Amino acid sequence: MKPPPFEYCAPTTVDEALEHLAEHGYDAKPLAGGQSLIPMMNFRLAQPAVLVDLNSIADLSFIRPTDDGGLSIGAMTRHKMVEKDPLVAEHAPLIYETMPKIATSQIRSRGTFGGSLAHADPSAELVCVSVALDGEFKVVNKQGERWVPAKDFFLGLFTSVMEPEDLLVEIKLPPFPERTGWSLMEIARRPHDFCLIGVAAVLTLDDKEQCQDVKLVYLSAGDGPMEAHQAAKVLKGQAVTAEAIQAAAETAASEDIDPSSDIHATADFRRHLAKVLTRRALEEALGRAKGK
Amino acid sequence: MTNQFKLSLTVNGNRYEREIEPRLLLSDFLRHELGMTGTHVGCEHGVCGACTVLLDGDPVRSCLMFAVQAHGHEVITVEGLGSIDDLHPIQQAFWEAHGLQCGFCTPGFLTTLVPFLEENPNPTEEEIRDAISGNLCRCTGYENIVKSVKLAAEKMRA
Amino acid sequence: MTKKYIGKRVRRNEDPRLLTGQALFVDDVEIPGMLHAAFVRSDYAHARILSIDTEEAKKRPGVVAVYTAEDMGDDWELGPPLVSPPPTLEDVVFNSRRQAPLAKGKVHHAGEAVVCVIAESRYIAEDAVEDIWVDYEPLPVIVDIEKGIQPDSPTVHDDMDSNLAAHIHQKKGDYEAAKAQADLVLKRRIVIDRGAAAAMENRGIVAYWEERSQQMTIWDTTQAPIPIRNGTAARLGLAENQVRVIAPFLGGGFGPKMMMFYPEEMLIPWISMQLCRPIKWIEDRRENFYATTQERGQIHDVELALSKDGRILGLKDDFLHDTGAYDPYGLTIPLNTQSHVMGPYTTENFSSEIKVVFTNMPITTPVRGAGRPQGVYVIERMLDLAAKELDIHPIEIRKKNFISPDAFPYDHEIIDQAFAPLVLDSGNYKPVIDKAAELIGYDDFIQNEQPRLRAEGKHVGIGILPFIETTGVGPYEGARVQIEPNGKVNLATGIGTQGQGHFTSFAQIVAEQLGVKVSDVRIVTGDTSEFHWGTGTFASRGAVVAGNAIHAASVGVRKKVLKLASKILETPEEELELEDGLVRVADIPHQSITLGELAALANPLRGAVEPGTEPGLEATDYFGPQYGATAFGVHAIILEVDPETMMIEIKRYITVEDCGTVLNPLILEGQIHGGVSMGIGNCYYEKLHWDESGQLLNASLADYLIVTALEMPKHIEIGHMETRSPFNELGSKGVGEAGAIPVPACFAQALESALHDYDLEILESPLSPNRLFELLQDKEK
């Protein structure tokens, strides 16, 4: 299991990286943490002709609070750095809770925040959590830059709006409104495996403690991060009772997600688990929303 | 395509310079170019943890890095932790608590645990188990590894 | 006699090297000029090879040679038959089909080696593998043993008209008559699926033919270097002493690293002779899932006939066994299953018919447990059902049927893997299960704890059951013990080692006789230049068979020491003692001589060695047991299951083991921990998913789930009992596989107990969260 040959460059600036990407087009692949790409190369399932290694671009590794009280994270910031940063705990509690659940410590030492998003794996925690949090992604190329909302970024299985000459450089996460609770729940065969099903829940209550807004985004539940719009309708404007939660869970499991079957779980089992986790996640989010 | 890269890095405190192909995995570089065969290769897809080394102090899978990427960085392998006559406290604890059997996975556990115990001098059982959950061992059932980590923590605190 | 070294918790001699990265594993061998091999492996499970185009590969810079089966010419021959069917068995059908070094004409399973590329690096060799084009004509694929045994099934082997690899029927008493008298006859189908051994180190081999010295040196990840040496010499037309096989440190074995004569073991030494260069092949993890042997696939149709008070009147177990594409390892696994299905129980009327089936999947050979877990699963599941039906306490129904302590040695009258009727050497079973029940608090759990937890909404269950393990089978092992003039002791034995702590437990056996420090015994295992008689490390036989040979050789050296020291110290032998590396006169400690001095005197540079004596303080001896030693144990488990998510947590795990004389409790406990972890994998995590076309859907450690520290119970509570084996001097019994054997059966009992509201009946292994969900769904329907 040895990787095939490739041409290698390690630019130190974003501009330089964009030059390489523009020059090689579809032949090139940016190398971030490499924790998904390199195993695929070792299996020879991926054979990029040119690797543009982003690890020497120091400018892409940062965690900064934004003016509105949210957070801005550089695409090449390593998971471990996000996991340990007190700013994250303060400004993005759902991210803070998510980080230790991503793979294993050795993978988190090397894997990057932006790399995980650009890979667009629907089983990846950050993919779903970034949608649940209404994140925004800064994508640049030689022509310029654009901000893409997380919900529009992911197009399907391992595909996003990114073109070969594009680079994801920064992720913005807005702050939570008042009276907001959150939860990330996953069921995996072993805790650090890709989950059989998972859900990121963000619930905001109004001043009457009714559901003002809710986002439920599912992992491993379809070709991309699966946002439960129907289930959200069930809850919005309603008192968040056990019955309402159950109704939302059933709606999400039956209408909003589109899981497939594989060796670890059938689609039926995934729907069942989605129902259970939705209930548990909403209960946790509700408790937190009330606690604020 | 034989584009060779000039690589310069520090391994266990010593500086090395080699001309290598960019696709050479760090694990293979350490084992076969430098002859440091203590780093073991069990899966080459980042799951088993046997190849874990420290890169600038952080535990990483050396099978999921190209050696060129270690250019200018500092790597520590199991050979850099302690010697037969002067074992690292974690190595000593693994010996005393029977934390290894075939010993193939052991280097990856040891390198994972060095920064873990430095950051968590008094870890709970749960924290220990989570910390080593990225390392597979087929011989020990992990119980004596956990015991070794507790013993090592005691030794390192003392 | 109280022991000074045996039975002590001695930390291991081998650890400092392993802990510092200084221990030699096969992939660590570097030889100047060494070349690297990679294989083109079949993408198809069953196909005719129409043509192979290697031209592009040969042109690639760095490629030195490319071999197909045709390129081997007359040197292409099938692997040797490794284990024949027992000649003691009557009316056995056995169709021997063996693997080839490279597939010729046809491939019989996915991953079978078709072309071998030799290049300057493994990287280049893998590039060249992608250059090679093999044209296949796909053929019908057999992955289901039940379909495969149907008369109209397509066949795996062209020259056979069915897929029946073997047929054996063993019986005693009269099952049908017993059934006619029974109060209860239970009949079930039980299905057990395949798993992998998945040692952390994959296989590998380095072969170095030195033309000038006419010597072949092979470093091989084998548990059995001597058979590999002898077989390699025969294949290559060399004298046995021209071939040296070294099994250095192995990163786990668990069975599949036995003397398999894998294609790579046949081919790489041959290529080294062709090219006169050292050649290295290291299996990668993907190859390991296809090219290394596996185990456990069986389908049982079992009937248990009982009296209403729970006594077993008769047992009938007919089963299909999946041998994969070839059957070089004979009937070891199914015979183990057959003998262990009777287990620790008096079974007077028994009938068991085995059909071994060829499939288009990798070969099955023993994996830690070797057929025993299946046998234990079958009988214990049936006894659980019987206990329920007859409303008998699950422990009581077992006790009722245990072989009583005065019945040993007990003859089960069924030929087992040792080719002799299975004779259980010794045991006292009831106290073992009582001790386990007490440790886990069985009755209190059922009466108080479980209802209390259920009232809190928790589903927590308990399981407890016994098992036997036949261990320490022949034919024999040997050892040579020698005292050096520096007072240190050398020990050489032929078996290999894969992490069992042989460098320590064997040293303890030597130290016991010679009174030296355990760390002063230097041990060589698995190097045929040091010792070349023996078979290997498998069947939980190291401590028993090699252990007793080492004991015998140590006793031999002790005799020589005493004889010589008696002369020099002018004291009768019976007044001498061996302690602290000295021979001294008891009660007169200053009158002594060191072992080193004695060793020097025993090998004089001048004068004559007396006729009838040998120079040196050295002895070689052997041990060949007529019967194996049968270990016994009981496992008990408390687990919680969340019936919403199917996630489980093992709360407590208890084992009480009787493996005879314990050599080193530290090592013993480690063996049990490891066995249990593999057993837990077999329960709920590890399963090889083969699709209908014979492709493995989870050929990676990301999808083949080995348990991590998070799935294991925090503590495995171990209780020991010690019933010495009367069949060997040390009184030891094997334990290497014991931990793994009863786990799936015990797990199933505990899971049914946890989900008793659902009245679940578990008749398959392994389970998974998904499968458990399906079983519960079926119950709700």
Coordinates of N, CA, C and O in Angstrom, one line a residue, chain C residues 39-42 99 109-114 194 196 202-203 256-257 260-265 281-294 326 361-365 688 690 696 699:
Chain C
F39 N 2.6 -8.2 -5.4 CA 1.8 -9.2 -6.1 C 0.6 -8.6 -6.9 O 0.0 -7.7 -6.4
V40 N 0.4 -9.1 -8.1 CA -0.9 -8.9 -8.7 C -1.8 -10.0 -8.1 O -1.5 -11.2 -8.2
R41 N -2.9 -9.6 -7.6 CA -3.8 -10.5 -6.9 C -5.1 -10.5 -7.7 O -5.5 -9.5 -8.2
S42 N -5.8 -11.6 -7.7 CA -7.0 -11.7 -8.5 C -8.1 -10.8 -7.9 O -8.4 -10.7 -6.8
Q99 N -3.0 -24.9 -2.2 CA -2.7 -23.6 -2.9 C -1.4 -23.7 -3.7 O -0.6 -24.5 -3.4
H109 N -10.0 -17.8 -5.4 CA -10.6 -16.8 -4.4 C -10.0 -15.4 -4.8 O -8.9 -15.3 -5.3
A110 N -10.8 -14.4 -4.4 CA -10.3 -13.0 -4.6 C -9.0 -12.9 -3.8 O -8.9 -13.3 -2.7
G111 N -8.0 -12.2 -4.4 CA -6.8 -12.0 -3.7 C -5.7 -13.0 -3.9 O -4.6 -12.9 -3.3
E112 N -6.1 -14.1 -4.6 CA -5.1 -15.1 -4.9 C -4.0 -14.5 -5.7 O -4.2 -13.8 -6.7
A113 N -2.7 -14.9 -5.4 CA -1.6 -14.4 -6.1 C -1.5 -14.9 -7.5 O -1.6 -16.1 -7.8
V114 N -1.4 -14.0 -8.5 CA -1.3 -14.3 -9.9 C 0.0 -14.0 -10.5 O 0.6 -14.8 -11.3
R194 N -17.4 -15.8 9.6 CA -16.0 -15.7 9.5 C -15.5 -14.4 10.1 O -16.1 -13.4 10.1
A196 N -11.3 -12.5 11.1 CA -9.9 -12.5 10.8 C -9.1 -12.5 12.1 O -9.5 -12.1 13.1
N202 N 1.4 -7.7 9.9 CA 1.1 -8.5 8.8 C 2.1 -9.5 8.6 O 3.2 -9.5 9.2
R203 N 1.9 -10.4 7.6 CA 2.9 -11.5 7.4 C 4.1 -10.8 6.6 O 4.0 -9.8 6.0
P256 N -2.9 -18.0 12.1 CA -2.6 -18.0 10.6 C -1.1 -17.9 10.3 O -0.8 -18.1 9.1
K257 N -0.3 -17.6 11.2 CA 1.1 -17.6 10.9 C 1.8 -19.0 11.1 O 3.0 -19.1 11.2
M260 N 2.1 -22.6 7.1 CA 1.1 -22.7 6.1 C 1.6 -23.0 4.7 O 0.9 -23.5 3.8
F261 N 2.9 -22.7 4.5 CA 3.4 -22.7 3.1 C 2.4 -21.9 2.2 O 1.8 -22.3 1.3
Y262 N 2.3 -20.6 2.7 CA 1.6 -19.6 1.9 C 2.3 -19.5 0.6 O 3.5 -19.8 0.5
P263 N 1.6 -19.0 -0.4 CA 2.2 -18.8 -1.8 C 3.6 -18.1 -1.6 O 4.6 -18.4 -2.3
E264 N 3.5 -17.0 -0.8 CA 4.7 -16.2 -0.7 C 5.9 -16.9 -0.1 O 7.1 -16.7 -0.4
E265 N 5.6 -17.9 0.8 CA 6.7 -18.7 1.5 C 7.3 -19.7 0.5 O 8.4 -20.1 0.6
W281 N 9.4 -9.5 0.9 CA 8.0 -9.3 0.7 C 7.3 -9.0 2.1 O 7.4 -9.9 3.0
I282 N 6.6 -7.9 2.2 CA 5.9 -7.6 3.4 C 4.4 -7.4 3.0 O 4.1 -6.6 2.2
E283 N 3.6 -8.3 3.6 CA 2.2 -8.2 3.3 C 1.6 -6.8 3.8 O 2.0 -6.4 4.9
D284 N 0.8 -6.2 3.0 CA 0.2 -5.0 3.5 C -1.2 -5.4 4.1 O -1.6 -6.5 4.0
R285 N -1.8 -4.4 4.7 CA -3.1 -4.7 5.5 C -4.2 -5.2 4.5 O -4.9 -6.1 4.8
R286 N -4.2 -4.6 3.3 CA -5.3 -5.0 2.4 C -5.0 -6.5 2.0 O -5.9 -7.3 1.9
E287 N -3.8 -6.8 1.7 CA -3.4 -8.2 1.3 C -3.8 -9.1 2.5 O -4.2 -10.2 2.3
N288 N -3.5 -8.7 3.7 CA -3.8 -9.5 4.9 C -5.2 -10.0 4.9 O -5.5 -11.1 5.3
F289 N -6.1 -9.2 4.5 CA -7.5 -9.6 4.5 C -7.9 -10.6 3.4 O -8.9 -11.2 3.5
Y290 N -7.0 -10.7 2.4 CA -7.3 -11.6 1.3 C -6.4 -12.8 1.3 O -6.8 -13.9 0.8
A291 N -5.2 -12.6 1.7 CA -4.1 -13.6 1.5 C -3.7 -14.4 2.7 O -2.9 -15.3 2.7
T292 N -4.3 -14.0 3.9 CA -4.0 -14.7 5.1 C -5.2 -15.4 5.5 O -6.3 -15.0 5.3
T293 N -5.0 -16.6 6.1 CA -6.1 -17.5 6.4 C -7.0 -16.9 7.5 O -6.6 -16.0 8.3
Q294 N -8.2 -17.4 7.5 CA -9.3 -16.9 8.4 C -10.0 -18.1 9.1 O -9.6 -19.2 8.9
Y326 N -9.1 -23.9 -0.6 CA -8.2 -25.1 -0.5 C -8.3 -25.7 1.0 O -8.9 -25.0 1.9
M361 N -13.5 -18.5 -1.3 CA -13.0 -17.5 -0.3 C -11.6 -18.0 0.2 O -11.2 -19.1 0.0
P362 N -10.9 -17.1 0.9 CA -9.6 -17.5 1.4 C -9.7 -18.8 2.3 O -10.7 -19.0 2.9
I363 N -8.6 -19.5 2.4 CA -8.5 -20.7 3.1 C -8.8 -20.4 4.6 O -8.5 -19.4 5.1
T364 N -9.5 -21.4 5.3 CA -9.6 -21.3 6.7 C -8.6 -22.2 7.4 O -8.5 -23.4 6.9
T365 N -8.0 -21.7 8.4 CA -7.1 -22.5 9.3 C -7.3 -22.0 10.7 O -7.9 -20.9 10.8
L688 N -16.2 -10.6 8.8 CA -15.8 -10.3 7.4 C -17.1 -10.4 6.5 O -17.8 -11.4 6.5
W690 N -18.4 -10.8 3.1 CA -18.2 -11.2 1.7 C -19.5 -11.0 1.0 O -20.5 -11.5 1.4
L696 N -14.6 -9.0 -0.6 CA -14.6 -8.6 0.8 C -15.0 -7.1 0.8 O -14.3 -6.3 0.3
A699 N -12.2 -4.8 3.7 CA -10.8 -5.1 3.8 C -10.0 -4.0 4.3 O -9.0 -3.6 3.6

